Amino acid sequence: MADIKVEHLHKEFGLGDDKVVALEDVNLEISGHVFVSIVGPSGCGKSTLLNIMSQIETPTSGIVSITQDNREALRGYVFQAARLLPWRTVMDNLLFVQDDPGDAATQERCQRYLDMVQLGDKTEKFPGELSGGMQQRVGIARAFSVEPDVLFMDEPFSHLDAITARTLRAELHEMWKATGKTIVFVTHDVGEAVELSNRIVVFSKGGTLEDDITIDLPFPRDPADEKVAVNKAAVLKKFEELDLVAT
Amino acid sequence: MVTPVIEEQTSRTTEEELAKQARRKELISRWFWRIMGYVVFLGLWEFASGRVLEENLLPGPIRVFQTLGDLWADGTVLPAFGATLTRLFIGFGLSFLVGTIVGVISQNRWWDGFFKDATIISLTAPGLIWVLITAVIFGNRIYGPLIAIILTTFGLVTINVYEGVRSLPKDLIDMGKAFHVPNAGIQRNVVLPHLAPFLFTGLRFGFSIAWKVTVLTEIFASSSGIGFQMRIAQTLFKQDEVLTWILLFFFFALFLEKVVLQAFERRYFRWRQAVEAA
C-alpha cells in the first residue's frame, strides 16, 4: 500500500510584490487503498498540491514523500483536460507513457485498460475523432495502464456534461475497487467528493489545510440517497463555517 | 426478430455505397475541369502561335514538345537539371539549417533583437537584389547562388520555426514529465510532431522561392543549369527552347507539389485528415 507524507509544505509563485502564496504549511498523511478528495474554492492551491505530489512542480520548502513498500511509489495522473497527443492514435497515447512500449505484455495491458473504459475498439482512432467523454476515458486508461501505486486526478470530469461525468464516476469507482490503488482526487464539487471518497480534505483560499473529514458510507453511493445528501450538507456547512462558499 | 438487424445492415451498406459513389463523382468532376483547363490553355496557345503572334516569337505547344524531345535525346536536359538541383539542395539545405537555428535561438530576447531586422529584410527584399549583388561579387562561382538562396529564404524558415517553438504545448510536455517519459521520448513524440507543420510550411514556401532564385542566379552568372540554358536560348533567339525550359520547370514544380510534398503530408499529417473526415 502506498504511503503519502506531506510535511510543512510551502509553495510560492512570483517575487516581491507579485508574490503569491499557493500553499501554506500543509501537513497531510494518506495511506492504503483510499479515495481521498481535496476540495476547496478556486485558487486554494489544490492543483498545485497535486502537481507537487506528482513531481510536475517543486515545492518552495517542505517535504513530500510517496512510497510503496519502502521504495519510491509509481504515480499516474489524470488531468482536467485529457491532454492526449493529437497526432498519436489512442493506443499510441497509452504506449507513449510506458517504459517498454514494444513489449507484447505492455500492449496487452494497455488494451485491457482500454477495454475497461469501453474503448477497446477505438485503439486506432485519433483523439480528435473521439468525443470529450471518450478522450477523458483514454486519459483515465492511460493513468491506470502504467499500473501506478498512486493515482492523482485533477478535476477530471469538470469539462464534461452531467450524464457523461456521472457514468465516468461510476466507472472510475469500479476501477478503483478492482485495482486497489490509492487515489487523490481534486475537485471543487462537494457532491462529487462525497459520492466518491473515504476522506475529504478541505483547503481554504491562501492554501491552508482547514479540515479532514472521513465519509463512512458504503459504496456505491447514490447522490439521491439520504445519507449521501446528509454528508454533503455537512461538508457544505463546514464550507460556510470556513467562509469558503463563493459569493 | 432477425429482420430488423438485416435491414439495418442493408441500409448501412447502401449509405456507404452512396457515399462512395458521391466521392467518385466528385473526383471525376474535379479531374474533368482540371483537364479542360489544360485543353483550353494549350488550344489557345496553339491557335495564337502563327496567327496572333509570329511562330518565331511564340512557337506552339506541339513544336515546344518536339524541342523537348530533341533536347532530351541529345542529353542536354538531365545535366542542366542536375546542376540546378545540386545548387538548390545545397543552398536551401543550408538556408533551412540557418533558419531553424535562428528561429530556435530567437526565443531568447537578446538574440531575437539581434536577428529581428535581418529576418524582416530576408522576408521582404526581392530575391533579385541578392542575385545581382552575389553575381557581381562571386561571378560564376558556386557561392553566389548559395548565398543568394540563403539570404532570400532563411527568414521564411525562421519565422515558422520561431512560431512553432513559441507555441510548444507545455501541457503535453508536463503530461510526459508527470508520467516520467524520458526527455528523448518527449522530444520525439511531442516536440517534433508539434513543430512538423511549422517546418513543413517553411520547407514548402522556402523551397518554391529558392527554386526561382536558383534559376535567376543561373541566368545572371553561371555556365550550367536550367537558367544558363534559358539565357543561351534567349541570346540565340531560340524561343522554342526558352519555352521548353519553362515547361520543364513547370513539370518539376508539379512533381514536387503533387508527388513529393503530398506524400510527405499524407505520411506525417494522417491524423489531421482522419480528424477532418470524422
Short mmCIF file of C-alpha atoms in Angstrom, two decimals:
data_model
loop_
_atom_site.label_atom_id
_atom_site.label_comp_id
_atom_site.label_asym_id
_atom_site.label_seq_id
_atom_site.Cartn_x
_atom_site.Cartn_y
_atom_site.Cartn_z
CA MET A 1 0.00 0.00 0.00
CA ALA A 2 1.19 3.47 -0.87
CA ASP A 3 2.12 5.96 1.84
CA ILE A 4 1.95 9.68 1.14
CA LYS A 5 3.56 12.04 3.65
CA VAL A 6 3.42 15.80 3.18
CA GLU A 7 5.29 17.79 5.83
CA HIS A 8 5.38 21.58 6.26
CA LEU A 9 4.81 22.06 2.55
CA HIS A 10 5.07 25.64 1.35
CA LYS A 11 4.78 26.94 -2.20
CA GLU A 12 5.10 30.49 -3.51
CA PHE A 13 4.88 31.86 -7.02
CA GLY A 14 6.43 35.14 -8.22
CA LEU A 15 8.77 37.54 -6.49
CA GLY A 16 8.46 40.76 -4.45
CA ASP A 17 5.09 42.49 -4.82
CA ASP A 18 3.90 39.80 -7.25
CA LYS A 19 4.49 37.03 -4.74
CA VAL A 20 1.54 34.69 -4.25
CA VAL A 21 1.41 32.02 -1.57
CA ALA A 22 -0.23 28.92 -3.05
CA LEU A 23 0.31 26.52 -0.13
CA GLU A 24 0.95 27.41 3.50
CA ASP A 25 2.49 24.86 5.88
CA VAL A 26 0.47 21.87 4.64
CA ASN A 27 0.76 18.58 6.57
CA LEU A 28 -1.04 15.52 5.28
CA GLU A 29 -0.80 11.74 5.51
CA ILE A 30 -2.58 9.36 3.15
CA SER A 31 -2.12 5.63 3.35
CA GLY A 32 -3.57 2.45 1.87
CA HIS A 33 -6.43 1.72 -0.50
CA VAL A 34 -8.26 5.00 -0.04
CA PHE A 35 -10.02 7.51 -2.24
CA VAL A 36 -9.15 10.97 -0.94
CA SER A 37 -10.73 14.10 -2.35
CA ILE A 38 -9.17 17.52 -1.96
CA VAL A 39 -11.81 20.22 -2.10
CA GLY A 40 -11.75 23.97 -1.82
CA PRO A 41 -12.55 27.14 -3.74
CA SER A 42 -10.71 28.17 -6.92
CA GLY A 43 -7.15 29.32 -6.22
CA CYS A 44 -6.84 27.44 -2.91
CA GLY A 45 -3.76 25.56 -4.13
CA LYS A 46 -5.33 22.12 -4.56
CA SER A 47 -3.99 21.65 -8.11
CA THR A 48 -0.60 22.98 -7.00
CA LEU A 49 -0.50 20.35 -4.24
CA LEU A 50 -1.30 17.66 -6.79
CA ASN A 51 1.38 18.96 -9.18
CA ILE A 52 3.98 18.90 -6.40
CA MET A 53 2.98 15.39 -5.33
CA SER A 54 3.25 14.19 -8.93
CA GLN A 55 6.60 16.00 -9.37
CA ILE A 56 5.44 18.38 -12.12
CA GLU A 57 6.30 21.26 -9.78
CA THR A 58 8.82 21.62 -6.97
CA PRO A 59 7.93 23.00 -3.52
CA THR A 60 9.43 26.22 -2.14
CA SER A 61 10.03 24.34 1.11
CA GLY A 62 8.78 21.23 2.91
CA ILE A 63 8.89 17.53 2.18
CA VAL A 64 6.70 15.24 0.09
CA SER A 65 7.46 11.54 0.22
CA ILE A 66 5.38 8.95 -1.60
CA THR A 67 6.50 5.39 -1.03
CA GLN A 68 5.28 1.89 -1.57
CA ASP A 69 6.95 -0.98 0.31
CA ASN A 70 9.95 1.27 1.15
CA ARG A 71 10.55 2.28 -2.48
CA GLU A 72 9.50 5.35 -4.47
CA ALA A 73 5.85 4.85 -5.46
CA LEU A 74 4.79 4.85 -9.12
CA ARG A 75 2.45 7.71 -9.96
CA GLY A 76 -0.25 8.15 -12.56
CA TYR A 77 -2.05 11.38 -13.42
CA VAL A 78 -5.44 12.23 -14.91
CA PHE A 79 -5.65 15.88 -15.94
CA GLN A 80 -8.56 18.30 -16.11
CA ALA A 81 -8.34 18.26 -19.92
CA ALA A 82 -7.46 14.84 -21.33
CA ARG A 83 -4.01 16.02 -22.60
CA LEU A 84 -3.73 13.42 -25.33
CA LEU A 85 -1.23 13.67 -28.18
CA PRO A 86 -3.49 14.61 -31.12
CA TRP A 87 -1.04 13.11 -33.63
CA ARG A 88 -0.94 9.67 -31.99
CA THR A 89 -3.66 7.03 -32.01
CA VAL A 90 -5.45 6.07 -28.80
CA MET A 91 -3.21 3.01 -28.34
CA ASP A 92 -0.05 5.01 -29.09
CA ASN A 93 -1.12 7.58 -26.49
CA LEU A 94 -1.08 4.84 -23.88
CA LEU A 95 2.17 3.35 -25.18
CA PHE A 96 3.82 6.80 -25.05
CA VAL A 97 3.88 6.69 -21.23
CA GLN A 98 5.08 3.08 -20.92
CA ASP A 99 8.65 2.07 -20.10
CA ASP A 100 8.68 -0.62 -22.76
CA PRO A 101 6.12 0.21 -25.46
CA GLY A 102 7.34 -2.53 -27.80
CA ASP A 103 6.69 -5.30 -25.29
CA ALA A 104 3.70 -7.55 -26.09
CA ALA A 105 2.68 -7.76 -22.41
CA THR A 106 2.67 -3.94 -22.18
CA GLN A 107 0.47 -3.72 -25.26
CA GLU A 108 -1.89 -6.31 -23.83
CA ARG A 109 -2.07 -4.38 -20.57
CA CYS A 110 -2.93 -1.14 -22.45
CA GLN A 111 -5.60 -2.99 -24.40
CA ARG A 112 -7.03 -4.35 -21.14
CA TYR A 113 -7.39 -0.87 -19.62
CA LEU A 114 -8.91 0.49 -22.84
CA ASP A 115 -11.41 -2.39 -22.65
CA MET A 116 -12.14 -1.40 -19.04
CA VAL A 117 -13.09 2.13 -20.13
CA GLN A 118 -15.08 0.64 -23.03
CA LEU A 119 -12.80 1.92 -25.76
CA GLY A 120 -11.25 -1.39 -26.72
CA ASP A 121 -12.50 -0.99 -30.29
CA LYS A 122 -11.18 2.56 -30.71
CA THR A 123 -7.46 1.85 -30.37
CA GLU A 124 -6.58 3.03 -33.89
CA LYS A 125 -8.65 6.24 -33.71
CA PHE A 126 -7.03 9.63 -33.22
CA PRO A 127 -8.17 11.67 -30.18
CA GLY A 128 -9.78 14.30 -32.45
CA GLU A 129 -12.14 11.61 -33.72
CA LEU A 130 -13.48 10.96 -30.21
CA SER A 131 -15.97 12.87 -28.04
CA GLY A 132 -14.81 14.78 -24.93
CA GLY A 133 -16.03 11.99 -22.65
CA MET A 134 -14.20 9.34 -24.68
CA GLN A 135 -11.00 11.41 -24.62
CA GLN A 136 -11.22 11.65 -20.84
CA ARG A 137 -11.73 7.87 -20.70
CA VAL A 138 -8.49 7.46 -22.68
CA GLY A 139 -6.81 9.74 -20.12
CA ILE A 140 -8.08 7.52 -17.29
CA ALA A 141 -6.98 4.33 -19.08
CA ARG A 142 -3.56 5.91 -19.69
CA ALA A 143 -3.15 6.67 -15.98
CA PHE A 144 -4.19 3.14 -14.92
CA SER A 145 -2.13 1.50 -17.68
CA VAL A 146 1.19 2.42 -16.01
CA GLU A 147 -0.13 0.43 -13.03
CA PRO A 148 0.68 3.22 -10.58
CA ASP A 149 0.66 2.83 -6.81
CA VAL A 150 -0.95 6.26 -6.50
CA LEU A 151 -3.26 7.95 -8.95
CA PHE A 152 -3.64 11.74 -8.99
CA MET A 153 -6.72 13.22 -10.62
CA ASP A 154 -7.23 16.94 -11.15
CA GLU A 155 -10.92 17.76 -11.69
CA PRO A 156 -11.10 15.15 -14.46
CA PHE A 157 -14.85 15.42 -15.02
CA SER A 158 -15.34 19.16 -14.75
CA HIS A 159 -15.33 19.69 -18.54
CA LEU A 160 -17.94 17.02 -19.19
CA ASP A 161 -21.71 17.11 -19.30
CA ALA A 162 -23.51 15.86 -16.16
CA ILE A 163 -24.59 12.48 -17.56
CA THR A 164 -21.18 11.58 -19.02
CA ALA A 165 -19.49 12.72 -15.79
CA ARG A 166 -21.78 10.52 -13.73
CA THR A 167 -21.12 7.46 -15.90
CA LEU A 168 -17.37 8.04 -15.72
CA ARG A 169 -17.50 8.47 -11.93
CA ALA A 170 -19.16 5.07 -11.63
CA GLU A 171 -16.57 3.50 -13.98
CA LEU A 172 -13.72 5.12 -12.07
CA HIS A 173 -15.06 3.78 -8.83
CA GLU A 174 -15.26 0.27 -10.23
CA MET A 175 -11.66 0.54 -11.40
CA TRP A 176 -10.54 1.84 -8.02
CA LYS A 177 -12.20 -1.11 -6.29
CA ALA A 178 -10.82 -3.62 -8.80
CA THR A 179 -7.23 -2.34 -8.76
CA GLY A 180 -6.76 -1.36 -5.11
CA LYS A 181 -4.97 1.91 -5.91
CA THR A 182 -4.63 4.97 -3.71
CA ILE A 183 -6.43 7.83 -5.45
CA VAL A 184 -6.01 11.52 -4.68
CA PHE A 185 -8.78 13.41 -6.40
CA VAL A 186 -9.03 17.20 -6.67
CA THR A 187 -12.46 18.70 -7.17
CA HIS A 188 -14.44 21.83 -6.39
CA ASP A 189 -17.66 19.82 -6.47
CA VAL A 190 -18.57 18.75 -2.91
CA GLY A 191 -21.28 16.37 -4.17
CA GLU A 192 -18.75 14.56 -6.36
CA ALA A 193 -16.32 14.32 -3.43
CA VAL A 194 -18.96 12.85 -1.09
CA GLU A 195 -20.09 10.39 -3.75
CA LEU A 196 -16.58 9.06 -4.41
CA SER A 197 -14.36 9.41 -1.35
CA ASN A 198 -13.48 7.85 2.00
CA ARG A 199 -11.83 11.08 3.05
CA ILE A 200 -12.31 14.72 2.15
CA VAL A 201 -9.53 17.23 2.79
CA VAL A 202 -10.72 20.83 2.80
CA PHE A 203 -8.48 23.71 1.71
CA SER A 204 -9.19 27.40 2.09
CA LYS A 205 -8.06 30.31 -0.09
CA GLY A 206 -4.43 31.01 0.76
CA GLY A 207 -3.52 27.33 0.60
CA THR A 208 -4.20 26.26 4.18
CA LEU A 209 -5.49 22.80 5.07
CA GLU A 210 -8.61 23.51 7.11
CA ASP A 211 -10.30 20.17 7.75
CA ASP A 212 -10.01 16.44 7.18
CA ILE A 213 -13.38 14.66 7.05
CA THR A 214 -14.00 10.91 6.96
CA ILE A 215 -17.04 9.75 4.98
CA ASP A 216 -18.05 6.40 6.34
CA LEU A 217 -20.73 5.20 3.93
CA PRO A 218 -20.89 2.04 1.81
CA PHE A 219 -20.25 2.14 -1.96
CA PRO A 220 -21.76 2.61 -4.48
CA ARG A 221 -23.30 5.85 -3.31
CA ASP A 222 -26.36 7.24 -4.95
CA PRO A 223 -26.42 11.06 -4.90
CA ALA A 224 -30.18 10.82 -4.24
CA ASP A 225 -29.61 8.67 -1.14
CA GLU A 226 -30.49 10.43 2.11
CA LYS A 227 -27.24 9.58 3.91
CA VAL A 228 -25.19 10.89 0.99
CA ALA A 229 -27.26 14.08 0.98
CA VAL A 230 -26.78 14.49 4.74
CA ASN A 231 -23.00 14.12 4.40
CA LYS A 232 -22.96 16.56 1.50
CA ALA A 233 -24.92 19.07 3.59
CA ALA A 234 -22.47 18.59 6.49
CA VAL A 235 -19.45 19.30 4.25
CA LEU A 236 -21.19 22.32 2.75
CA LYS A 237 -21.92 23.58 6.25
CA LYS A 238 -18.22 23.26 7.01
CA PHE A 239 -17.58 25.34 3.90
CA GLU A 240 -19.92 28.01 5.21
CA GLU A 241 -18.27 27.99 8.63
CA LEU A 242 -14.89 28.42 6.97
CA ASP A 243 -16.34 31.12 4.71
CA LEU A 244 -15.32 29.19 1.56
CA VAL A 245 -18.59 29.46 -0.32
CA ALA A 246 -18.21 31.52 -3.49
CA THR A 247 -20.33 34.63 -3.42
CA MET B 1 -36.61 -10.83 -34.80
CA VAL B 2 -33.81 -11.23 -37.34
CA THR B 3 -35.31 -8.99 -39.98
CA PRO B 4 -34.58 -5.57 -38.38
CA VAL B 5 -30.87 -6.42 -38.00
CA ILE B 6 -30.62 -7.35 -41.66
CA GLU B 7 -32.50 -4.22 -42.63
CA GLU B 8 -30.18 -2.10 -40.56
CA GLN B 9 -27.10 -3.69 -42.14
CA THR B 10 -28.54 -3.27 -45.61
CA SER B 11 -29.29 0.39 -45.05
CA ARG B 12 -25.77 0.94 -43.70
CA THR B 13 -24.27 -0.73 -46.79
CA THR B 14 -26.41 1.40 -49.05
CA GLU B 15 -25.32 4.51 -47.18
CA GLU B 16 -21.66 3.59 -47.57
CA GLU B 17 -22.23 2.78 -51.23
CA LEU B 18 -23.91 6.14 -51.79
CA ALA B 19 -21.09 8.00 -50.06
CA LYS B 20 -18.54 6.13 -52.19
CA GLN B 21 -20.47 6.99 -55.35
CA ALA B 22 -20.64 10.66 -54.36
CA ARG B 23 -16.88 10.72 -53.73
CA ARG B 24 -16.21 9.10 -57.11
CA LYS B 25 -18.47 11.60 -58.85
CA GLU B 26 -16.70 14.48 -57.13
CA LEU B 27 -13.29 13.10 -58.19
CA ILE B 28 -14.35 12.64 -61.83
CA SER B 29 -15.79 16.14 -61.96
CA ARG B 30 -12.61 17.65 -60.43
CA TRP B 31 -10.37 15.86 -62.93
CA PHE B 32 -12.65 16.83 -65.83
CA TRP B 33 -12.32 20.53 -65.05
CA ARG B 34 -8.60 20.22 -64.47
CA ILE B 35 -8.07 18.54 -67.85
CA MET B 36 -10.41 21.05 -69.51
CA GLY B 37 -8.19 23.82 -68.15
CA TYR B 38 -5.17 22.27 -69.88
CA VAL B 39 -7.02 21.60 -73.13
CA VAL B 40 -8.32 25.18 -73.38
CA PHE B 41 -4.93 26.69 -72.49
CA LEU B 42 -2.98 24.51 -74.94
CA GLY B 43 -5.63 25.09 -77.63
CA LEU B 44 -5.44 28.87 -77.26
CA TRP B 45 -1.66 28.72 -77.26
CA GLU B 46 -1.56 26.60 -80.45
CA PHE B 47 -4.13 28.85 -82.05
CA ALA B 48 -2.24 32.04 -81.16
CA SER B 49 1.06 30.70 -82.50
CA GLY B 50 1.42 31.89 -86.10
CA ARG B 51 -1.98 33.61 -86.05
CA VAL B 52 -1.90 36.22 -83.29
CA LEU B 53 1.90 36.27 -82.94
CA GLU B 54 4.58 35.11 -85.36
CA GLU B 55 5.60 31.50 -84.85
CA ASN B 56 9.21 32.57 -84.18
CA LEU B 57 8.03 34.76 -81.30
CA LEU B 58 5.51 32.28 -79.89
CA PRO B 59 6.16 28.70 -81.00
CA GLY B 60 3.09 26.47 -80.38
CA PRO B 61 2.94 23.65 -77.85
CA ILE B 62 3.44 20.97 -80.49
CA ARG B 63 6.77 22.49 -81.55
CA VAL B 64 7.78 23.04 -77.93
CA PHE B 65 7.13 19.37 -77.11
CA GLN B 66 9.15 18.38 -80.20
CA THR B 67 12.05 20.56 -78.99
CA LEU B 68 11.72 18.95 -75.55
CA GLY B 69 12.11 15.54 -77.19
CA ASP B 70 15.19 16.77 -79.12
CA LEU B 71 16.82 18.29 -76.03
CA TRP B 72 16.14 15.12 -74.04
CA ALA B 73 17.57 12.97 -76.87
CA ASP B 74 20.80 14.96 -77.20
CA GLY B 75 21.39 14.75 -73.41
CA THR B 76 21.04 18.44 -72.54
CA VAL B 77 18.14 18.17 -70.09
CA LEU B 78 19.46 15.95 -67.30
CA PRO B 79 22.88 17.62 -66.75
CA ALA B 80 21.18 21.05 -66.69
CA PHE B 81 18.64 19.81 -64.13
CA GLY B 82 21.37 18.11 -62.15
CA ALA B 83 23.40 21.34 -61.91
CA THR B 84 20.37 23.38 -60.84
CA LEU B 85 19.14 20.83 -58.31
CA THR B 86 22.60 20.49 -56.76
CA ARG B 87 22.74 24.26 -56.15
CA LEU B 88 19.15 24.25 -54.95
CA PHE B 89 19.53 21.41 -52.45
CA ILE B 90 22.81 22.64 -51.01
CA GLY B 91 21.60 26.26 -50.88
CA PHE B 92 18.20 25.53 -49.41
CA GLY B 93 19.58 22.84 -47.11
CA LEU B 94 21.94 25.43 -45.61
CA SER B 95 19.16 28.01 -45.50
CA PHE B 96 16.87 25.59 -43.67
CA LEU B 97 19.62 24.92 -41.15
CA VAL B 98 20.38 28.62 -40.64
CA GLY B 99 16.66 29.49 -40.46
CA THR B 100 15.98 26.74 -37.91
CA ILE B 101 18.91 27.73 -35.69
CA VAL B 102 17.94 31.43 -35.81
CA GLY B 103 14.28 30.52 -35.12
CA VAL B 104 15.23 28.46 -32.07
CA ILE B 105 17.76 30.86 -30.54
CA SER B 106 15.47 33.85 -31.17
CA GLN B 107 13.32 32.61 -28.26
CA ASN B 108 15.95 34.45 -26.24
CA ARG B 109 15.03 38.14 -26.42
CA TRP B 110 18.65 39.30 -26.99
CA TRP B 111 19.06 37.03 -30.00
CA ASP B 112 15.57 37.98 -31.12
CA GLY B 113 16.65 41.62 -31.17
CA PHE B 114 19.88 40.69 -32.92
CA PHE B 115 18.19 38.83 -35.79
CA LYS B 116 14.81 40.59 -35.99
CA ASP B 117 15.57 43.12 -38.73
CA ALA B 118 17.71 40.67 -40.69
CA THR B 119 14.76 38.27 -40.75
CA ILE B 120 12.40 41.03 -41.92
CA ILE B 121 14.84 42.05 -44.66
CA SER B 122 15.13 38.42 -45.77
CA LEU B 123 11.34 38.21 -45.94
CA THR B 124 10.73 41.44 -47.79
CA ALA B 125 13.72 42.15 -50.07
CA PRO B 126 13.19 40.77 -53.60
CA GLY B 127 15.44 37.80 -54.36
CA LEU B 128 16.65 39.62 -57.47
CA ILE B 129 18.61 42.07 -55.29
CA TRP B 130 20.69 39.28 -53.74
CA VAL B 131 21.06 37.60 -57.12
CA LEU B 132 22.55 40.78 -58.63
CA ILE B 133 24.81 41.53 -55.66
CA THR B 134 26.17 37.99 -55.39
CA ALA B 135 26.61 37.76 -59.18
CA VAL B 136 28.84 40.86 -59.08
CA ILE B 137 30.82 39.62 -56.06
CA PHE B 138 31.22 35.92 -56.88
CA GLY B 139 30.74 35.74 -60.66
CA ASN B 140 30.33 32.14 -61.84
CA ARG B 141 31.44 30.55 -58.55
CA ILE B 142 29.02 28.33 -56.58
CA TYR B 143 28.97 30.69 -53.54
CA GLY B 144 26.83 33.24 -55.42
CA PRO B 145 23.67 31.12 -55.77
CA LEU B 146 24.13 29.56 -52.33
CA ILE B 147 24.36 32.90 -50.54
CA ALA B 148 21.51 34.37 -52.61
CA ILE B 149 19.28 31.38 -51.70
CA ILE B 150 20.16 31.59 -48.01
CA LEU B 151 19.54 35.34 -47.79
CA THR B 152 16.22 35.11 -49.61
CA THR B 153 14.72 32.14 -47.81
CA PHE B 154 16.14 31.80 -44.29
CA GLY B 155 13.68 34.41 -42.92
CA LEU B 156 10.73 32.31 -44.00
CA VAL B 157 12.09 29.28 -42.19
CA THR B 158 13.00 31.41 -39.16
CA ILE B 159 9.53 32.89 -38.59
CA ASN B 160 7.89 29.48 -38.90
CA VAL B 161 10.30 27.77 -36.53
CA TYR B 162 10.06 30.75 -34.15
CA GLU B 163 6.26 30.50 -34.00
CA GLY B 164 6.44 26.72 -33.64
CA VAL B 165 8.87 26.82 -30.72
CA ARG B 166 6.96 29.66 -29.07
CA SER B 167 3.72 27.69 -29.12
CA LEU B 168 5.19 24.43 -27.78
CA PRO B 169 2.40 22.56 -25.92
CA LYS B 170 3.53 22.93 -22.31
CA ASP B 171 0.53 20.93 -21.08
CA LEU B 172 1.57 17.90 -23.15
CA ILE B 173 5.22 18.24 -22.12
CA ASP B 174 4.13 18.40 -18.45
CA MET B 175 1.96 15.33 -19.04
CA GLY B 176 5.02 13.47 -20.33
CA LYS B 177 7.02 14.59 -17.29
CA ALA B 178 4.24 13.53 -14.89
CA PHE B 179 4.49 10.02 -16.37
CA HIS B 180 8.31 10.13 -16.24
CA VAL B 181 8.71 9.85 -20.02
CA PRO B 182 12.43 10.40 -20.80
CA ASN B 183 13.36 13.67 -22.47
CA ALA B 184 14.21 11.95 -25.78
CA GLY B 185 10.71 10.43 -25.85
CA ILE B 186 9.12 13.84 -25.22
CA GLN B 187 11.21 15.42 -27.98
CA ARG B 188 10.30 12.67 -30.46
CA ASN B 189 6.62 12.31 -29.59
CA VAL B 190 5.60 15.81 -28.50
CA VAL B 191 8.05 18.49 -29.66
CA LEU B 192 8.82 17.22 -33.17
CA PRO B 193 5.23 16.39 -34.18
CA HIS B 194 4.19 19.83 -32.90
CA LEU B 195 6.94 21.54 -34.91
CA ALA B 196 6.32 19.44 -38.04
CA PRO B 197 3.59 21.66 -39.60
CA PHE B 198 5.69 24.77 -38.98
CA LEU B 199 8.78 23.17 -40.51
CA PHE B 200 6.67 21.91 -43.38
CA THR B 201 5.29 25.38 -44.15
CA GLY B 202 8.83 26.81 -44.07
CA LEU B 203 10.01 23.98 -46.31
CA ARG B 204 7.20 24.31 -48.83
CA PHE B 205 7.29 28.10 -49.32
CA GLY B 206 11.03 28.42 -48.81
CA PHE B 207 11.70 25.76 -51.41
CA SER B 208 9.46 27.38 -54.02
CA ILE B 209 11.28 30.70 -53.58
CA ALA B 210 14.71 29.02 -53.50
CA TRP B 211 13.91 27.31 -56.79
CA LYS B 212 13.16 30.62 -58.52
CA VAL B 213 16.22 32.31 -57.05
CA THR B 214 18.46 29.44 -58.18
CA VAL B 215 17.29 29.77 -61.78
CA LEU B 216 17.69 33.56 -61.61
CA THR B 217 21.29 33.28 -60.40
CA GLU B 218 21.99 30.91 -63.29
CA ILE B 219 20.56 33.38 -65.77
CA PHE B 220 22.87 36.12 -64.50
CA ALA B 221 26.04 34.34 -63.54
CA SER B 222 26.54 30.70 -64.32
CA SER B 223 27.80 28.37 -67.01
CA SER B 224 25.47 25.47 -66.24
CA GLY B 225 21.92 24.73 -65.14
CA ILE B 226 18.44 25.49 -66.39
CA GLY B 227 18.80 29.25 -66.02
CA PHE B 228 22.03 29.19 -68.04
CA GLN B 229 20.34 27.15 -70.81
CA MET B 230 17.46 29.65 -70.89
CA ARG B 231 19.88 32.56 -71.24
CA ILE B 232 21.74 30.85 -74.12
CA ALA B 233 18.46 30.03 -75.88
CA GLN B 234 17.25 33.58 -75.42
CA THR B 235 20.53 35.06 -76.74
CA LEU B 236 20.32 32.83 -79.81
CA PHE B 237 16.65 33.75 -80.22
CA LYS B 238 15.52 30.12 -79.85
CA GLN B 239 12.10 30.84 -78.34
CA ASP B 240 11.05 27.19 -78.59
CA GLU B 241 13.98 26.24 -76.32
CA VAL B 242 13.16 29.03 -73.85
CA LEU B 243 9.58 27.76 -73.64
CA THR B 244 10.82 24.16 -73.36
CA TRP B 245 12.86 25.02 -70.27
CA ILE B 246 9.88 26.86 -68.79
CA LEU B 247 7.77 23.75 -69.45
CA LEU B 248 10.33 21.53 -67.73
CA PHE B 249 10.40 23.97 -64.85
CA PHE B 250 6.62 23.62 -64.60
CA PHE B 251 6.73 19.80 -64.74
CA PHE B 252 9.28 19.69 -61.96
CA ALA B 253 7.29 22.07 -59.74
CA LEU B 254 4.18 19.95 -60.33
CA PHE B 255 6.10 16.76 -59.47
CA LEU B 256 7.38 18.30 -56.24
CA GLU B 257 3.96 19.56 -55.20
CA LYS B 258 1.80 16.63 -56.22
CA VAL B 259 4.12 13.72 -55.56
CA VAL B 260 6.82 14.60 -53.04
CA LEU B 261 5.12 17.14 -50.76
CA GLN B 262 1.72 15.49 -50.80
CA ALA B 263 3.25 12.10 -49.98
CA PHE B 264 5.08 13.77 -47.11
CA GLU B 265 1.84 15.37 -45.96
CA ARG B 266 -0.06 12.07 -46.12
CA ARG B 267 2.67 10.34 -44.14
CA TYR B 268 3.06 12.90 -41.35
CA PHE B 269 -0.36 14.57 -41.13
CA ARG B 270 -2.58 11.49 -41.43
CA TRP B 271 -4.14 12.36 -38.07
CA ARG B 272 -5.42 15.71 -39.37
CA GLN B 273 -7.11 14.12 -42.37
CA ALA B 274 -8.70 11.49 -40.10
CA VAL B 275 -10.00 14.17 -37.73
CA GLU B 276 -11.31 16.32 -40.60
CA ALA B 277 -13.11 13.32 -42.06
CA ALA B 278 -14.68 12.44 -38.67
#
